[in-house]
Structure formats: C-alpha cells, structure tokens
Amino acid sequence: MTVSAPTHNTYLDHNWQGGHQSLKEEYDYAIADIDGEIPAELSGTLFRNGPGLLDVNGTPLQHPFDGDGMICSIQFDQGKAHFRNRFVRTEGYLAEQEAGKILYRGVFGTPKPGGLLANAFDINFKNIANTHIIYWAGKLLALWEADQPYRLDPSTLDTLGLEDFSGLLNPGDPFSAHPRILPHADGDRLVNFAIKPGLSSKVKLFEFDPSGEVVHQQEFVIPGFAFIHDFAVTPNYYIFFQNPVILNPIPFLLGFKGAGECISFKPGSPTKIWLVRRGENQPQQLDTDAYFVFHHANAYEADGQVIVDSICYDTFPGLESGIDFRTIDFDGVPPGSLWRFRLNPEVSTVEKTPLIQRSCEFPTLNPANVGYDYRYVYIGATDASTGNAPLQAILKQDVKTGEEQVWSAAPQGFMGEPVFIPKPNATQEDQGWLIALVYDGDHDRSDVVILDAEQIEQGPLARLHLKHHIPYGLHGSFTPMLF
C-alpha cells in the first residue's frame, strides 16, 4: 500500500516529546491570551479526552494509552472562551493517587512494580476512561472501550459515577469509545457497539434516541479473535473491519508483557469486512488485502454498494516491550493513509482506491453527513507529503475531485484531532469551523486553534493560547449547549 520514505526534518524531537508529559494540575479560567478573533456566532462547548497522566508519582508509563483520562472543556460564548480540565475520578485513579504508586497493569504494556511475581496471572485492569467524551441525552460520558462509561457533570467535570443506561450494562461490560451519531428523521440516533473478543467474538449493537432510550439492539458472533476499535454505520448497515491479528495470551498471563504487546499481525491473512444489516443477526463476510484499521472516516450507500473510507496501515503499528514511546523512530513506524472501499453485497466483492496517501489520522466530517454521501473530509496529517512523522497539519480533501487544502503548524506545532462545527444556518457542507488542540513545543503550551472549514489554508481565525500544555489526546466532541 504505502512505502515510507525518510522523514523530513519538520520538527525537533524535544519539541514533540514535550507533549508526552503529564499535566497534574486542574485549571478553571477565562482564556485571555488570543491571537485573532473568536467568531461571534460560535457558541457551545468543546469537550476533549485523552491520557492526562503519563506517570504515577514519578514512575513512567510504558505506553501513553495506559494513562488516566483527563477531560478538557472549552466554552465559546459571544466571542469569549473559558477553559476547564478535570481528571475522571475512576476507582483505579483514586486508588493509585492515594497509594502514590501503580496498582494496576496497563493494557498496552505498563507493568505493576514488583516484577513477574507481581504481574503474573493478574488480569484486573482499571477503567481509565481516557478515549472519548460525548454529551448525549443530558449526560456527559467519558468512554473507554473495555468497560462502562463514567458520567460527569458537564458544568464542573466532576465525576458522578459509572453509567449503566438503566441496567443495559452490567459491571465490567464493554462499551465502545467510537459511537456514531446517525441523522434520523425521528431524531438523531446514537449508535454504538460492544465487543467481547475470544476464540469467537460476540458483538452487540445499540441505538439510542435523543432522550437516551434504547430503540434498537442486536448481536452477532464472528469467528476468531477480533481487535476492532471503530466501526462505520449507514441507514441500513453496520460495518466492521476485523484486522488480521492474533493474540498470544501466554506472555501476558505470565507477566512478561502487556495484553496489547501480545498482538501480532498476520500479513498473509485477509482483513475480514463484516456487513451487518440492521435487524439481521447473520453478518455477511467480505475479504480484502491484509491491512490494519483503527479508524473510519465515513460510510454511505450508493447504487447498491456500501462505500467505506478508512485509515489503513500495512501492519499493526504496535510498540515492542521496553521501548520508550517518547523516542519513537517514525521512519520505522508504518504510516496511515486514507483508502476507499467499495463493497458489493450482491456479489461479495471489494474494490479499493487510495484517497489520501500523505500520512494521516483522526478523520472527521460535517456531522450532518455521517452515514450518508459526503464531499469533504478533514484529517490530521504530517507536514511533509511523504514519509512518516508526528501529525502537524490539517488536510481537507474534496473526495469527489481530489482537491486538497493543507494548513500546517510545523515546525513547533503538533496536531490533535480536528472537530467540525457547522455554522448556524449553513447551506453548504463545508460551511463551519474546525477546532483542534495544537501543542506548541517552543512555548511548552497548547493552543486552541479555530479554522474556517471552507478555507483552512488561510490559517487560524483565532489561536487561543492556554496557560499550560495538554498532553496529546484522543477524541472529542462539540455540543451547542453552554457549560
């Protein structure tokens, strides 16, 4: 698929590494240091989630994804902005903060102190609530795919406790961190899944109406171990990519490795694409070449086909045991690129074409087009058009014509996931704003950057300088509610 050329020197290692430091303080302040102007029509609250602690009382984590979740909120109102951040007070976070040391093994490789004897046969993970944050049906939910969500107060970010959706989830039940909000004539639907991997993997699907009631459920089983982080949805289909990986649990059970370090890629095996019709429990299997997929941009139906746009890697971009993630050699890490898959359910065929071959991740689009035909995708990208490196830019592509725009924060800036916010009374798909957190390595602080989604190449409308840095995060969402 993609050959990684040597990385261009668009950044300094120490600048990039600064974004992998813990932020232990919790803040609450009006943002006063602003270049440009916040659009007066921009009104609502942006929520962000990601690992806020990269160490526990000075003991570094083996992988950033093992870090405790920290929520940031940025409120926009009448041309002004307010920042707040709070750690999710999970049971595990509180226990480790009181003990002053690591008490739990991390899924991605962080061991407990004490060597093999302390880690062997310990499968008690903590819920770190660090992947996504959504506001739905009056509830603010911090998501981590291996356990129940934590509910927070949207005004203060105080932790209220685990959310079970009126008994839908039992303690320890998984709930994906990648829900999709599908536009619907009777009110938008929050669509999500839960997966329990094993020799066979059981997948449950849920749809919630705007009041938070479950209006549809179904489940199915697929053979083999399934490492599925994200999915796509259309009005008639749920789409899952089952990556060609295997899990050898022995090193994990014996305490040598984290569970994530025991996953290996099988390049000779196909990626299985599962098409699940709404209301049917027997999925249709389609095979394609061996890729690894974390995230999908969108899916839609056209002319009897299902089109899925996905970020693909040539192999599983994992980390080996004992390697410090702050010293990654990006030339040795597989880059991601955006590909289009045309699935034909009638004859069970898959056709694929590249959309964006520059290394990229964290795709987003206008939320009104989720599950439907669309024209514009926005995505975090490298500054250079070839090779692999940290994300430093936002790329906009017209997927109909291939026309692209790029805005880059290089050399000192490092890009988070962009979030698209439609403008009030917009009549065109790209009439909106993009907001992203950008870490400034020169000043060791993060900026909230606002771009005009129609013309991102013109640069920020406003750059809000925070008083501190935010560690590199994962996902976020916007609500027009003011908190």
Tab-separated table of C-alpha atoms in Angstrom:
chain	number	residue	atom	x	y	z
A	1	MET	CA	0.000	0.000	0.000
A	2	THR	CA	2.292	2.757	1.263
A	3	VAL	CA	6.073	2.919	1.283
A	4	SER	CA	7.503	5.151	3.999
A	5	ALA	CA	10.222	7.475	2.750
A	6	PRO	CA	12.705	9.012	5.198
A	7	THR	CA	11.061	11.611	7.389
A	8	HIS	CA	11.622	15.265	6.519
A	9	ASN	CA	13.019	17.345	9.376
A	10	THR	CA	9.900	19.416	10.018
A	11	TYR	CA	10.133	19.134	13.806
A	12	LEU	CA	12.594	18.793	16.663
A	13	ASP	CA	12.471	15.672	18.812
A	14	HIS	CA	12.458	17.560	22.112
A	15	ASN	CA	9.565	19.730	20.924
A	16	TRP	CA	7.457	16.687	20.062
A	17	GLN	CA	8.418	14.893	23.279
A	18	GLY	CA	7.138	17.791	25.394
A	19	GLY	CA	3.561	16.817	24.569
A	20	HIS	CA	4.115	13.449	26.247
A	21	GLN	CA	4.489	14.906	29.744
A	22	SER	CA	1.817	14.649	32.450
A	23	LEU	CA	-0.428	17.563	33.315
A	24	LYS	CA	-1.199	17.072	37.008
A	25	GLU	CA	-2.854	20.424	37.704
A	26	GLU	CA	-6.545	21.120	37.167
A	27	TYR	CA	-7.467	24.567	35.858
A	28	ASP	CA	-10.544	26.768	35.517
A	29	TYR	CA	-10.066	30.168	33.839
A	30	ALA	CA	-11.177	32.543	31.102
A	31	ILE	CA	-8.794	32.411	28.126
A	32	ALA	CA	-7.375	35.908	27.708
A	33	ASP	CA	-4.293	35.382	25.501
A	34	ILE	CA	-5.793	35.255	21.995
A	35	ASP	CA	-4.400	35.992	18.533
A	36	GLY	CA	-7.184	36.906	16.112
A	37	GLU	CA	-10.880	36.840	16.987
A	38	ILE	CA	-13.220	34.059	18.052
A	39	PRO	CA	-16.214	34.046	15.671
A	40	ALA	CA	-19.148	35.664	17.474
A	41	GLU	CA	-21.548	33.010	16.079
A	42	LEU	CA	-19.517	30.151	17.581
A	43	SER	CA	-21.484	29.123	20.661
A	44	GLY	CA	-21.266	25.919	22.661
A	45	THR	CA	-18.800	23.644	24.453
A	46	LEU	CA	-15.963	21.564	23.066
A	47	PHE	CA	-15.065	18.516	25.169
A	48	ARG	CA	-11.766	16.645	24.747
A	49	ASN	CA	-10.486	13.409	26.294
A	50	GLY	CA	-7.074	11.793	26.484
A	51	PRO	CA	-4.418	10.423	28.844
A	52	GLY	CA	-3.551	13.200	31.284
A	53	LEU	CA	-1.070	11.263	33.413
A	54	LEU	CA	1.931	9.679	31.697
A	55	ASP	CA	3.429	8.677	35.052
A	56	VAL	CA	2.189	7.736	38.508
A	57	ASN	CA	4.117	9.543	41.225
A	58	GLY	CA	7.196	9.666	39.005
A	59	THR	CA	7.027	6.103	37.659
A	60	PRO	CA	6.625	6.447	33.880
A	61	LEU	CA	4.013	4.527	31.943
A	62	GLN	CA	5.111	2.080	29.250
A	63	HIS	CA	2.533	3.392	26.768
A	64	PRO	CA	0.543	6.659	26.667
A	65	PHE	CA	-2.737	4.801	26.103
A	66	ASP	CA	-2.396	3.406	29.649
A	67	GLY	CA	-2.763	6.924	31.102
A	68	ASP	CA	-5.716	8.061	33.213
A	69	GLY	CA	-8.364	10.033	31.356
A	70	MET	CA	-8.402	13.825	31.665
A	71	ILE	CA	-11.306	15.845	30.294
A	72	CYS	CA	-10.915	19.361	28.926
A	73	SER	CA	-13.825	21.673	28.167
A	74	ILE	CA	-13.624	24.907	26.211
A	75	GLN	CA	-16.784	27.020	26.271
A	76	PHE	CA	-17.345	29.530	23.466
A	77	ASP	CA	-19.841	32.321	24.031
A	78	GLN	CA	-20.133	35.764	22.421
A	79	GLY	CA	-16.539	35.861	21.222
A	80	LYS	CA	-15.066	34.691	24.521
A	81	ALA	CA	-13.758	31.342	25.743
A	82	HIS	CA	-13.359	29.545	29.085
A	83	PHE	CA	-11.107	26.553	29.821
A	84	ARG	CA	-11.552	23.824	32.440
A	85	ASN	CA	-9.908	20.418	32.945
A	86	ARG	CA	-10.515	17.589	35.414
A	87	PHE	CA	-9.329	14.024	35.766
A	88	VAL	CA	-12.004	11.351	35.648
A	89	ARG	CA	-12.172	10.088	39.237
A	90	THR	CA	-12.315	6.416	38.352
A	91	GLU	CA	-11.936	3.818	41.066
A	92	GLY	CA	-8.445	2.996	39.808
A	93	TYR	CA	-7.332	6.630	39.559
A	94	LEU	CA	-8.393	7.346	43.138
A	95	ALA	CA	-6.726	4.187	44.459
A	96	GLU	CA	-3.397	4.925	42.763
A	97	GLN	CA	-3.399	8.568	43.778
A	98	GLU	CA	-3.948	7.569	47.406
A	99	ALA	CA	-1.294	4.836	47.258
A	100	GLY	CA	1.182	7.010	45.339
A	101	LYS	CA	2.146	4.159	43.033
A	102	ILE	CA	0.963	1.986	40.149
A	103	LEU	CA	-1.511	-0.638	41.356
A	104	TYR	CA	-2.836	-1.981	38.026
A	105	ARG	CA	-1.307	-3.469	34.911
A	106	GLY	CA	-1.829	-1.408	31.770
A	107	VAL	CA	-3.461	-2.985	28.741
A	108	PHE	CA	-0.753	-1.591	26.428
A	109	GLY	CA	2.259	-2.701	28.447
A	110	THR	CA	2.682	-0.794	31.723
A	111	PRO	CA	3.575	-3.339	34.438
A	112	LYS	CA	2.995	-3.092	38.147
A	113	PRO	CA	6.152	-2.642	40.231
A	114	GLY	CA	7.480	-5.891	41.634
A	115	GLY	CA	8.482	-7.829	38.552
A	116	LEU	CA	6.974	-11.035	37.241
A	117	LEU	CA	5.624	-12.213	40.588
A	118	ALA	CA	3.550	-9.049	40.952
A	119	ASN	CA	2.184	-9.221	37.389
A	120	ALA	CA	1.728	-12.915	36.619
A	121	PHE	CA	-1.921	-14.008	36.335
A	122	ASP	CA	-3.183	-10.539	37.278
A	123	ILE	CA	-5.893	-9.648	34.734
A	124	ASN	CA	-7.526	-6.932	36.827
A	125	PHE	CA	-7.388	-3.828	34.629
A	126	LYS	CA	-8.550	-0.419	35.765
A	127	ASN	CA	-11.139	1.541	33.804
A	128	ILE	CA	-9.113	4.538	32.610
A	129	ALA	CA	-11.958	6.386	30.805
A	130	ASN	CA	-9.438	8.081	28.511
A	131	THR	CA	-10.561	7.699	24.889
A	132	HIS	CA	-13.655	9.757	24.016
A	133	ILE	CA	-16.162	12.156	25.574
A	134	ILE	CA	-19.729	12.709	24.343
A	135	TYR	CA	-22.764	14.666	25.519
A	136	TRP	CA	-25.985	12.780	24.811
A	137	ALA	CA	-29.466	12.927	26.312
A	138	GLY	CA	-28.334	15.320	29.027
A	139	LYS	CA	-25.396	13.127	30.088
A	140	LEU	CA	-21.673	13.749	29.659
A	141	LEU	CA	-19.938	10.386	29.247
A	142	ALA	CA	-16.210	9.554	29.309
A	143	LEU	CA	-15.659	6.411	27.231
A	144	TRP	CA	-13.097	3.604	27.287
A	145	GLU	CA	-13.988	0.638	25.118
A	146	ALA	CA	-13.237	-2.142	27.599
A	147	ASP	CA	-15.649	-1.031	30.349
A	148	GLN	CA	-18.676	1.068	31.227
A	149	PRO	CA	-18.624	4.821	30.645
A	150	TYR	CA	-18.145	7.253	33.504
A	151	ARG	CA	-20.721	10.016	33.794
A	152	LEU	CA	-19.527	13.556	34.561
A	153	ASP	CA	-21.168	16.849	35.472
A	154	PRO	CA	-20.890	18.869	32.228
A	155	SER	CA	-20.616	22.188	34.093
A	156	THR	CA	-17.913	21.237	36.611
A	157	LEU	CA	-16.491	17.999	35.078
A	158	ASP	CA	-16.917	16.359	38.496
A	159	THR	CA	-17.186	12.566	38.276
A	160	LEU	CA	-20.673	11.274	39.099
A	161	GLY	CA	-20.042	7.531	38.729
A	162	LEU	CA	-20.421	4.670	36.273
A	163	GLU	CA	-23.236	4.798	33.721
A	164	ASP	CA	-25.235	1.615	33.073
A	165	PHE	CA	-28.018	3.050	30.858
A	166	SER	CA	-30.822	1.933	33.188
A	167	GLY	CA	-29.439	-1.572	33.607
A	168	LEU	CA	-28.363	-2.112	29.996
A	169	LEU	CA	-24.723	-2.610	31.054
A	170	ASN	CA	-23.521	-4.781	33.903
A	171	PRO	CA	-20.286	-4.094	35.849
A	172	GLY	CA	-17.305	-4.699	33.570
A	173	ASP	CA	-19.332	-4.759	30.351
A	174	PRO	CA	-17.547	-3.159	27.393
A	175	PHE	CA	-18.965	-0.152	25.547
A	176	SER	CA	-17.040	1.169	22.559
A	177	ALA	CA	-15.358	4.572	22.618
A	178	HIS	CA	-16.399	5.189	18.983
A	179	PRO	CA	-20.139	5.799	18.852
A	180	ARG	CA	-21.615	7.304	15.704
A	181	ILE	CA	-24.436	9.841	15.671
A	182	LEU	CA	-26.587	8.946	12.669
A	183	PRO	CA	-29.008	11.602	11.394
A	184	HIS	CA	-32.551	10.229	11.529
A	185	ALA	CA	-35.984	11.570	10.573
A	186	ASP	CA	-37.341	10.819	14.059
A	187	GLY	CA	-34.345	12.383	15.803
A	188	ASP	CA	-30.668	11.564	15.599
A	189	ARG	CA	-29.561	8.131	16.801
A	190	LEU	CA	-26.514	7.430	18.942
A	191	VAL	CA	-25.228	4.123	17.559
A	192	ASN	CA	-22.568	2.116	19.374
A	193	PHE	CA	-21.239	-1.384	19.826
A	194	ALA	CA	-19.669	-3.591	22.482
A	195	ILE	CA	-17.296	-6.437	21.701
A	196	LYS	CA	-16.085	-9.348	23.801
A	197	PRO	CA	-13.159	-10.971	21.946
A	198	GLY	CA	-12.226	-14.619	22.334
A	199	LEU	CA	-11.950	-17.774	20.229
A	200	SER	CA	-15.153	-16.347	18.797
A	201	SER	CA	-16.043	-12.699	19.328
A	202	LYS	CA	-19.513	-11.509	20.297
A	203	VAL	CA	-20.596	-8.081	19.082
A	204	LYS	CA	-23.597	-6.220	20.496
A	205	LEU	CA	-25.140	-3.183	18.814
A	206	PHE	CA	-27.165	-0.434	20.459
A	207	GLU	CA	-29.115	2.552	19.158
A	208	PHE	CA	-30.270	5.326	21.497
A	209	ASP	CA	-32.813	8.043	20.711
A	210	PRO	CA	-32.302	11.704	21.774
A	211	SER	CA	-33.911	11.007	25.159
A	212	GLY	CA	-31.394	8.253	25.894
A	213	GLU	CA	-33.818	5.347	25.425
A	214	VAL	CA	-32.597	2.204	23.671
A	215	VAL	CA	-34.669	1.888	20.494
A	216	HIS	CA	-32.785	-0.953	18.798
A	217	GLN	CA	-30.479	-3.794	19.819
A	218	GLN	CA	-28.991	-6.759	18.036
A	219	GLU	CA	-25.952	-9.004	18.347
A	220	PHE	CA	-23.900	-11.386	16.264
A	221	VAL	CA	-20.842	-13.620	16.559
A	222	ILE	CA	-17.781	-13.662	14.291
A	223	PRO	CA	-15.134	-16.400	14.333
A	224	GLY	CA	-11.725	-15.736	15.811
A	225	PHE	CA	-10.123	-13.017	17.904
A	226	ALA	CA	-11.324	-9.542	16.931
A	227	PHE	CA	-9.354	-6.382	17.642
A	228	ILE	CA	-11.940	-3.830	16.484
A	229	HIS	CA	-11.531	-0.259	17.703
A	230	ASP	CA	-14.033	1.561	15.460
A	231	PHE	CA	-16.915	0.852	13.086
A	232	ALA	CA	-18.998	2.618	10.452
A	233	VAL	CA	-22.738	2.933	10.019
A	234	THR	CA	-25.273	3.742	7.300
A	235	PRO	CA	-29.080	3.750	7.417
A	236	ASN	CA	-29.173	0.021	6.573
A	237	TYR	CA	-25.772	-1.349	7.603
A	238	TYR	CA	-23.226	-1.602	10.372
A	239	ILE	CA	-19.699	-2.199	9.022
A	240	PHE	CA	-16.816	-3.795	10.938
A	241	PHE	CA	-13.240	-4.440	9.764
A	242	GLN	CA	-11.744	-7.465	11.535
A	243	ASN	CA	-7.996	-6.911	11.436
A	244	PRO	CA	-5.767	-9.921	10.600
A	245	VAL	CA	-4.137	-10.244	14.003
A	246	ILE	CA	-3.707	-12.977	16.577
A	247	LEU	CA	-3.373	-12.767	20.339
A	248	ASN	CA	-0.926	-14.993	22.199
A	249	PRO	CA	-2.038	-14.564	25.823
A	250	ILE	CA	0.742	-16.624	27.405
A	251	PRO	CA	3.337	-13.808	27.816
A	252	PHE	CA	0.604	-11.610	29.269
A	253	LEU	CA	-0.624	-14.239	31.732
A	254	LEU	CA	2.938	-14.964	32.868
A	255	GLY	CA	3.585	-11.268	33.452
A	256	PHE	CA	6.173	-10.710	30.711
A	257	LYS	CA	4.112	-8.369	28.507
A	258	GLY	CA	1.001	-6.259	28.418
A	259	ALA	CA	-2.025	-7.597	26.555
A	260	GLY	CA	-1.537	-5.141	23.685
A	261	GLU	CA	2.074	-6.290	23.262
A	262	CYS	CA	0.870	-9.851	22.683
A	263	ILE	CA	-0.951	-8.947	19.461
A	264	SER	CA	0.800	-9.831	16.207
A	265	PHE	CA	-0.111	-9.084	12.604
A	266	LYS	CA	-0.735	-11.865	10.052
A	267	PRO	CA	0.233	-10.362	6.664
A	268	GLY	CA	-0.812	-13.496	4.769
A	269	SER	CA	-4.367	-13.417	6.081
A	270	PRO	CA	-7.159	-11.220	4.716
A	271	THR	CA	-8.837	-8.356	6.502
A	272	LYS	CA	-12.417	-9.515	7.004
A	273	ILE	CA	-15.131	-6.940	6.431
A	274	TRP	CA	-18.420	-7.734	8.114
A	275	LEU	CA	-21.579	-6.199	6.677
A	276	VAL	CA	-24.401	-6.384	9.198
A	277	ARG	CA	-27.884	-5.468	8.019
A	278	ARG	CA	-29.957	-3.638	10.577
A	279	GLY	CA	-32.263	-6.170	12.228
A	280	GLU	CA	-30.397	-9.258	10.994
A	281	ASN	CA	-28.055	-11.349	13.158
A	282	GLN	CA	-26.158	-13.130	10.380
A	283	PRO	CA	-23.369	-10.867	9.052
A	284	GLN	CA	-22.002	-11.087	5.537
A	285	GLN	CA	-18.239	-11.615	5.213
A	286	LEU	CA	-16.198	-9.894	2.507
A	287	ASP	CA	-12.404	-10.227	2.304
A	288	THR	CA	-9.762	-7.721	1.269
A	289	ASP	CA	-5.975	-7.419	1.500
A	290	ALA	CA	-4.242	-7.503	4.873
A	291	TYR	CA	-4.493	-4.022	6.398
A	292	PHE	CA	-4.779	-2.774	9.953
A	293	VAL	CA	-7.564	-0.262	10.589
A	294	PHE	CA	-8.063	1.842	13.702
A	295	HIS	CA	-10.468	4.497	12.405
A	296	HIS	CA	-13.059	5.032	9.698
A	297	ALA	CA	-13.922	8.421	8.236
A	298	ASN	CA	-17.426	7.640	6.993
A	299	ALA	CA	-19.624	5.161	5.133
A	300	TYR	CA	-22.639	5.519	2.871
A	301	GLU	CA	-24.801	3.590	0.396
A	302	ALA	CA	-24.874	4.263	-3.352
A	303	ASP	CA	-26.085	2.221	-6.357
A	304	GLY	CA	-26.391	-0.998	-4.401
A	305	GLN	CA	-22.915	-0.646	-2.908
A	306	VAL	CA	-21.615	0.327	0.517
A	307	ILE	CA	-18.716	2.784	0.395
A	308	VAL	CA	-16.378	2.935	3.406
A	309	ASP	CA	-13.473	5.383	3.806
A	310	SER	CA	-10.884	4.115	6.282
A	311	ILE	CA	-7.382	4.816	7.605
A	312	CYS	CA	-5.227	1.806	6.723
A	313	TYR	CA	-1.793	0.620	7.852
A	314	ASP	CA	0.349	-2.037	6.205
A	315	THR	CA	0.820	-3.700	9.580
A	316	PHE	CA	-0.162	-3.354	13.229
A	317	PRO	CA	1.647	-0.212	14.467
A	318	GLY	CA	2.454	-1.589	17.886
A	319	LEU	CA	5.353	-0.961	20.244
A	320	GLU	CA	7.837	-3.545	21.366
A	321	SER	CA	8.353	-4.215	25.060
A	322	GLY	CA	10.864	-1.964	26.768
A	323	ILE	CA	10.898	0.769	24.112
A	324	ASP	CA	10.255	4.311	25.379
A	325	PHE	CA	7.370	5.726	23.344
A	326	ARG	CA	8.942	9.195	23.627
A	327	THR	CA	11.872	8.070	21.456
A	328	ILE	CA	9.955	6.595	18.520
A	329	ASP	CA	11.800	6.467	15.206
A	330	PHE	CA	8.964	7.482	12.885
A	331	ASP	CA	10.858	6.153	9.862
A	332	GLY	CA	10.308	2.672	11.302
A	333	VAL	CA	6.595	3.123	12.077
A	334	PRO	CA	4.009	2.337	9.372
A	335	PRO	CA	2.192	5.461	8.168
A	336	GLY	CA	-1.568	5.541	7.894
A	337	SER	CA	-3.347	6.593	4.692
A	338	LEU	CA	-6.992	7.048	3.718
A	339	TRP	CA	-8.496	4.447	1.362
A	340	ARG	CA	-11.947	4.000	-0.136
A	341	PHE	CA	-13.536	0.541	-0.108
A	342	ARG	CA	-16.489	-0.210	-2.381
A	343	LEU	CA	-18.393	-3.173	-1.004
A	344	ASN	CA	-20.863	-5.003	-3.230
A	345	PRO	CA	-23.177	-7.125	-1.070
A	346	GLU	CA	-24.800	-8.718	-4.121
A	347	VAL	CA	-21.615	-10.469	-5.304
A	348	SER	CA	-19.475	-10.161	-2.120
A	349	THR	CA	-16.695	-8.168	-3.770
A	350	VAL	CA	-14.414	-5.395	-2.508
A	351	GLU	CA	-12.771	-2.707	-4.654
A	352	LYS	CA	-10.312	-0.257	-3.126
A	353	THR	CA	-8.746	3.021	-4.208
A	354	PRO	CA	-6.486	5.491	-2.368
A	355	LEU	CA	-7.903	8.856	-1.306
A	356	ILE	CA	-5.109	10.425	0.784
A	357	GLN	CA	-1.608	8.945	0.643
A	358	ARG	CA	0.042	11.514	2.893
A	359	SER	CA	0.441	10.004	6.397
A	360	CYS	CA	-2.724	10.904	8.293
A	361	GLU	CA	-5.048	10.004	11.174
A	362	PHE	CA	-8.138	11.203	13.094
A	363	PRO	CA	-10.604	11.864	10.249
A	364	THR	CA	-13.714	13.988	10.745
A	365	LEU	CA	-16.514	15.492	8.655
A	366	ASN	CA	-19.683	17.540	8.932
A	367	PRO	CA	-21.857	15.561	11.401
A	368	ALA	CA	-24.911	16.040	9.164
A	369	ASN	CA	-23.273	13.692	6.617
A	370	VAL	CA	-22.410	10.790	8.925
A	371	GLY	CA	-23.708	7.634	7.224
A	372	TYR	CA	-24.562	9.471	4.012
A	373	ASP	CA	-22.832	10.599	0.826
A	374	TYR	CA	-20.424	13.426	1.544
A	375	ARG	CA	-17.840	15.604	-0.139
A	376	TYR	CA	-15.327	16.885	2.411
A	377	VAL	CA	-13.114	15.036	4.857
A	378	TYR	CA	-10.784	16.745	7.358
A	379	ILE	CA	-7.894	14.882	8.911
A	380	GLY	CA	-4.729	15.282	10.955
A	381	ALA	CA	-1.701	14.919	8.680
A	382	THR	CA	2.067	15.184	8.517
A	383	ASP	CA	3.637	18.436	7.386
A	384	ALA	CA	5.571	16.661	4.616
A	385	SER	CA	3.668	14.957	1.808
A	386	THR	CA	5.845	11.822	2.006
A	387	GLY	CA	7.319	9.771	4.839
A	388	ASN	CA	6.077	9.417	8.398
A	389	ALA	CA	6.273	11.898	11.270
A	390	PRO	CA	4.075	13.309	14.029
A	391	LEU	CA	0.831	14.942	12.906
A	392	GLN	CA	1.456	18.666	12.454
A	393	ALA	CA	-1.157	19.705	9.911
A	394	ILE	CA	-4.837	19.538	8.992
A	395	LEU	CA	-5.691	18.365	5.498
A	396	LYS	CA	-9.039	18.979	3.806
A	397	GLN	CA	-9.915	16.849	0.797
A	398	ASP	CA	-12.805	17.082	-1.625
A	399	VAL	CA	-13.351	13.333	-2.048
A	400	LYS	CA	-15.276	13.965	-5.297
A	401	THR	CA	-12.496	15.874	-7.085
A	402	GLY	CA	-9.383	15.067	-5.049
A	403	GLU	CA	-8.683	18.770	-4.469
A	404	GLU	CA	-6.808	19.368	-1.202
A	405	GLN	CA	-6.039	22.184	1.183
A	406	VAL	CA	-3.467	21.968	3.993
A	407	TRP	CA	-2.759	24.143	6.996
A	408	SER	CA	0.368	23.238	8.978
A	409	ALA	CA	1.521	24.214	12.463
A	410	ALA	CA	5.086	22.995	11.761
A	411	PRO	CA	7.795	23.154	12.843
A	412	GLN	CA	6.931	23.667	16.526
A	413	GLY	CA	3.220	22.722	16.454
A	414	PHE	CA	1.759	19.211	16.850
A	415	MET	CA	-1.811	18.490	15.825
A	416	GLY	CA	-4.663	16.835	17.684
A	417	GLU	CA	-7.892	15.506	16.205
A	418	PRO	CA	-9.893	18.243	14.434
A	419	VAL	CA	-13.587	18.663	15.298
A	420	PHE	CA	-16.031	20.069	12.734
A	421	ILE	CA	-18.692	22.511	13.954
A	422	PRO	CA	-21.351	23.584	11.417
A	423	LYS	CA	-22.087	27.306	11.173
A	424	PRO	CA	-25.613	28.401	12.113
A	425	ASN	CA	-27.916	28.311	9.064
A	426	ALA	CA	-25.185	26.777	6.880
A	427	THR	CA	-26.283	25.853	3.348
A	428	GLN	CA	-23.066	24.165	2.179
A	429	GLU	CA	-21.390	21.062	3.623
A	430	ASP	CA	-18.107	22.810	4.408
A	431	GLN	CA	-19.608	25.929	5.990
A	432	GLY	CA	-18.329	25.533	9.506
A	433	TRP	CA	-15.321	25.775	11.758
A	434	LEU	CA	-12.585	23.313	12.603
A	435	ILE	CA	-11.235	23.343	16.135
A	436	ALA	CA	-8.132	21.467	17.238
A	437	LEU	CA	-5.734	21.424	20.164
A	438	VAL	CA	-2.182	22.105	18.952
A	439	TYR	CA	0.820	21.571	21.218
A	440	ASP	CA	3.416	24.360	20.842
A	441	GLY	CA	6.797	22.776	21.573
A	442	ASP	CA	8.640	26.109	21.595
A	443	HIS	CA	6.473	27.519	24.399
A	444	ASP	CA	5.529	24.205	26.110
A	445	ARG	CA	1.849	25.103	25.961
A	446	SER	CA	-1.193	24.135	23.929
A	447	ASP	CA	-3.269	26.354	21.675
A	448	VAL	CA	-6.930	26.040	20.767
A	449	VAL	CA	-6.925	26.735	17.029
A	450	ILE	CA	-10.067	27.784	15.120
A	451	LEU	CA	-10.071	27.498	11.311
A	452	ASP	CA	-12.675	28.384	8.696
A	453	ALA	CA	-13.560	24.955	7.281
A	454	GLU	CA	-14.115	26.402	3.803
A	455	GLN	CA	-10.617	27.884	3.607
A	456	ILE	CA	-8.322	26.141	6.063
A	457	GLU	CA	-5.216	27.060	4.059
A	458	GLN	CA	-5.701	30.703	5.070
A	459	GLY	CA	-4.741	29.795	8.631
A	460	PRO	CA	-6.406	30.300	12.003
A	461	LEU	CA	-9.217	32.762	12.562
A	462	ALA	CA	-8.151	32.617	16.200
A	463	ARG	CA	-5.398	30.977	18.201
A	464	LEU	CA	-6.210	30.725	21.906
A	465	HIS	CA	-3.065	30.314	23.997
A	466	LEU	CA	-3.590	28.205	27.113
A	467	LYS	CA	-1.501	28.797	30.241
A	468	HIS	CA	-0.069	25.271	30.087
A	469	HIS	CA	0.232	22.233	27.832
A	470	ILE	CA	-2.345	19.492	27.280
A	471	PRO	CA	-0.818	16.011	26.786
A	472	TYR	CA	-1.553	14.550	23.365
A	473	GLY	CA	-5.185	13.482	23.446
A	474	LEU	CA	-7.504	11.173	21.580
A	475	HIS	CA	-11.099	12.121	20.751
A	476	GLY	CA	-13.555	14.910	21.440
A	477	SER	CA	-16.949	16.303	20.521
A	478	PHE	CA	-18.893	19.546	20.437
A	479	THR	CA	-22.320	20.447	21.777
A	480	PRO	CA	-24.184	23.733	21.256
A	481	MET	CA	-25.008	23.654	24.959
A	482	LEU	CA	-23.105	26.146	27.134
A	483	PHE	CA	-21.467	24.726	30.254
